[in-house]
Amino acid sequence: MSKPIDLLKLSWLVFTLVSIGFLISYGVTSYQSRVVDKPSWMVCEAVKGLKKPQYIKFHNTKKVIYNIYQQRWVEGMASTDVFKSKRKGTRPTIEIHENKIRFTKTIYKRKQFLIYVSEKYYVFYKEINDNFFWSSEVSKVAAQHIIIKRDDLIMLDYKNEWVKNLRRNKKYTDVIIDKLFKEADVNVKSYEDILFSNGKTLKTQRSLDVFQCKKIADVKAKI
């Protein structure tokens, strides 16, 4: 005659097995999350001129929006992003500042998203309100395109008037980017024409500054 099943022991056995499975799953997921979310840091020195060094946080992540109430990055969608990684929805993003302390300030918690990617280049976009135009004292809407060579980490800080919210979308190819780097090397004109679909052109201003970046362990602001 078989012994009656001890329901209490069976319940504890099931509970234990489920708990172990959950902890293992949580541990693996947590580890994968840490791997995906670990950013890379770079410092970029101007190749010529007196431009201040720029600090870049390069991040393959799903967390692209800063929640000011929770004081942390959360997942979200970005309308300007054209690239989604196959790694569970992560995407390359950057934050760039010349002042290290800005990485810790909520007001500056804003990522730049890809508008072009190839085997050779990354191009990141951000809209800015800046009076970088040398002859203008009035701040105007402009754009910053950060172009990074993926092999040697040379960066082009390309400020211009290709503003997406104004329906000015610059079409990139590697050939176009190669030309921008060559123009930056020889200090060519500080303006360019934007051609609209109706055939009209608009003369706009721009700046091209080349930096050499190198990876560093971290960016720590002095207090």
PDB file of N, CA, C and O in Angstrom, residues 62-76 95 104-111:
ATOM      1  N   LYS A  62      18.592  50.580 -24.224  1.00  0.00           N
ATOM      2  CA  LYS A  62      17.163  50.794 -24.460  1.00  0.00           C
ATOM      3  C   LYS A  62      16.654  51.990 -23.661  1.00  0.00           C
ATOM      4  O   LYS A  62      15.567  52.488 -23.908  1.00  0.00           O
ATOM      5  N   LYS A  63      17.452  52.439 -22.693  1.00  0.00           N
ATOM      6  CA  LYS A  63      17.023  53.521 -21.800  1.00  0.00           C
ATOM      7  C   LYS A  63      17.470  54.849 -22.397  1.00  0.00           C
ATOM      8  O   LYS A  63      18.620  55.247 -22.268  1.00  0.00           O
ATOM      9  N   VAL A  64      16.533  55.542 -23.037  1.00  0.00           N
ATOM     10  CA  VAL A  64      16.890  56.714 -23.832  1.00  0.00           C
ATOM     11  C   VAL A  64      16.203  57.996 -23.367  1.00  0.00           C
ATOM     12  O   VAL A  64      16.464  59.062 -23.915  1.00  0.00           O
ATOM     13  N   ILE A  65      15.332  57.917 -22.367  1.00  0.00           N
ATOM     14  CA  ILE A  65      14.638  59.095 -21.855  1.00  0.00           C
ATOM     15  C   ILE A  65      14.937  59.231 -20.371  1.00  0.00           C
ATOM     16  O   ILE A  65      14.849  58.243 -19.625  1.00  0.00           O
ATOM     17  N   TYR A  66      15.291  60.451 -19.939  1.00  0.00           N
ATOM     18  CA  TYR A  66      15.591  60.650 -18.528  1.00  0.00           C
ATOM     19  C   TYR A  66      14.329  61.065 -17.790  1.00  0.00           C
ATOM     20  O   TYR A  66      13.709  62.079 -18.094  1.00  0.00           O
ATOM     21  N   ASN A  67      13.918  60.232 -16.821  1.00  0.00           N
ATOM     22  CA  ASN A  67      12.748  60.510 -15.998  1.00  0.00           C
ATOM     23  C   ASN A  67      13.181  61.374 -14.820  1.00  0.00           C
ATOM     24  O   ASN A  67      13.868  60.901 -13.907  1.00  0.00           O
ATOM     25  N   ILE A  68      12.790  62.645 -14.839  1.00  0.00           N
ATOM     26  CA  ILE A  68      13.260  63.577 -13.811  1.00  0.00           C
ATOM     27  C   ILE A  68      12.659  63.269 -12.443  1.00  0.00           C
ATOM     28  O   ILE A  68      13.232  63.638 -11.422  1.00  0.00           O
ATOM     29  N   TYR A  69      11.507  62.577 -12.436  1.00  0.00           N
ATOM     30  CA  TYR A  69      10.875  62.257 -11.155  1.00  0.00           C
ATOM     31  C   TYR A  69      11.550  61.046 -10.508  1.00  0.00           C
ATOM     32  O   TYR A  69      11.757  61.005  -9.294  1.00  0.00           O
ATOM     33  N   GLN A  70      11.910  60.075 -11.327  1.00  0.00           N
ATOM     34  CA  GLN A  70      12.590  58.894 -10.806  1.00  0.00           C
ATOM     35  C   GLN A  70      14.101  59.075 -10.750  1.00  0.00           C
ATOM     36  O   GLN A  70      14.814  58.264 -10.169  1.00  0.00           O
ATOM     37  N   GLN A  71      14.608  60.161 -11.391  1.00  0.00           N
ATOM     38  CA  GLN A  71      16.043  60.448 -11.421  1.00  0.00           C
ATOM     39  C   GLN A  71      16.837  59.290 -12.027  1.00  0.00           C
ATOM     40  O   GLN A  71      17.888  58.882 -11.509  1.00  0.00           O
ATOM     41  N   ARG A  72      16.335  58.776 -13.145  1.00  0.00           N
ATOM     42  CA  ARG A  72      17.052  57.690 -13.814  1.00  0.00           C
ATOM     43  C   ARG A  72      16.615  57.622 -15.272  1.00  0.00           C
ATOM     44  O   ARG A  72      15.560  58.163 -15.651  1.00  0.00           O
ATOM     45  N   TRP A  73      17.422  56.933 -16.092  1.00  0.00           N
ATOM     46  CA  TRP A  73      17.083  56.724 -17.492  1.00  0.00           C
ATOM     47  C   TRP A  73      16.064  55.592 -17.613  1.00  0.00           C
ATOM     48  O   TRP A  73      16.158  54.590 -16.914  1.00  0.00           O
ATOM     49  N   VAL A  74      15.084  55.776 -18.509  1.00  0.00           N
ATOM     50  CA  VAL A  74      14.044  54.773 -18.714  1.00  0.00           C
ATOM     51  C   VAL A  74      13.914  54.497 -20.212  1.00  0.00           C
ATOM     52  O   VAL A  74      14.413  55.246 -21.052  1.00  0.00           O
ATOM     53  N   GLU A  75      13.218  53.407 -20.533  1.00  0.00           N
ATOM     54  CA  GLU A  75      13.041  53.041 -21.937  1.00  0.00           C
ATOM     55  C   GLU A  75      12.046  53.970 -22.618  1.00  0.00           C
ATOM     56  O   GLU A  75      11.116  54.473 -22.002  1.00  0.00           O
ATOM     57  N   GLY A  76      12.255  54.193 -23.889  1.00  0.00           N
ATOM     58  CA  GLY A  76      11.342  55.037 -24.637  1.00  0.00           C
ATOM     59  C   GLY A  76      11.730  55.043 -26.096  1.00  0.00           C
ATOM     60  O   GLY A  76      12.729  54.460 -26.506  1.00  0.00           O
ATOM     61  N   GLU A  95      25.995  61.132 -25.295  1.00  0.00           N
ATOM     62  CA  GLU A  95      25.891  62.423 -24.624  1.00  0.00           C
ATOM     63  C   GLU A  95      27.249  63.076 -24.786  1.00  0.00           C
ATOM     64  O   GLU A  95      28.274  62.418 -24.652  1.00  0.00           O
ATOM     65  N   THR A 104      26.188  65.008 -14.705  1.00  0.00           N
ATOM     66  CA  THR A 104      25.499  64.738 -13.437  1.00  0.00           C
ATOM     67  C   THR A 104      24.295  65.644 -13.215  1.00  0.00           C
ATOM     68  O   THR A 104      23.575  65.468 -12.240  1.00  0.00           O
ATOM     69  N   LYS A 105      24.077  66.617 -14.097  1.00  0.00           N
ATOM     70  CA  LYS A 105      23.002  67.585 -13.917  1.00  0.00           C
ATOM     71  C   LYS A 105      21.764  67.178 -14.718  1.00  0.00           C
ATOM     72  O   LYS A 105      21.838  66.933 -15.915  1.00  0.00           O
ATOM     73  N   THR A 106      20.615  67.151 -14.039  1.00  0.00           N
ATOM     74  CA  THR A 106      19.369  66.710 -14.674  1.00  0.00           C
ATOM     75  C   THR A 106      19.025  67.531 -15.911  1.00  0.00           C
ATOM     76  O   THR A 106      18.564  66.990 -16.918  1.00  0.00           O
ATOM     77  N   ILE A 107      19.271  68.822 -15.873  1.00  0.00           N
ATOM     78  CA  ILE A 107      18.883  69.703 -16.979  1.00  0.00           C
ATOM     79  C   ILE A 107      19.588  69.330 -18.280  1.00  0.00           C
ATOM     80  O   ILE A 107      19.109  69.611 -19.378  1.00  0.00           O
ATOM     81  N   TYR A 108      20.748  68.672 -18.183  1.00  0.00           N
ATOM     82  CA  TYR A 108      21.509  68.314 -19.375  1.00  0.00           C
ATOM     83  C   TYR A 108      21.360  66.846 -19.753  1.00  0.00           C
ATOM     84  O   TYR A 108      22.076  66.360 -20.637  1.00  0.00           O
ATOM     85  N   LYS A 109      20.459  66.131 -19.101  1.00  0.00           N
ATOM     86  CA  LYS A 109      20.291  64.703 -19.377  1.00  0.00           C
ATOM     87  C   LYS A 109      19.518  64.519 -20.680  1.00  0.00           C
ATOM     88  O   LYS A 109      18.297  64.354 -20.700  1.00  0.00           O
ATOM     89  N   ARG A 110      20.242  64.547 -21.781  1.00  0.00           N
ATOM     90  CA  ARG A 110      19.616  64.409 -23.095  1.00  0.00           C
ATOM     91  C   ARG A 110      20.559  63.664 -24.030  1.00  0.00           C
ATOM     92  O   ARG A 110      21.729  64.039 -24.163  1.00  0.00           O
ATOM     93  N   LYS A 111      20.066  62.640 -24.655  1.00  0.00           N
ATOM     94  CA  LYS A 111      20.884  61.836 -25.552  1.00  0.00           C
ATOM     95  C   LYS A 111      20.739  62.304 -26.999  1.00  0.00           C
ATOM     96  O   LYS A 111      19.718  62.871 -27.385  1.00  0.00           O
TER      97      LYS A 111
END
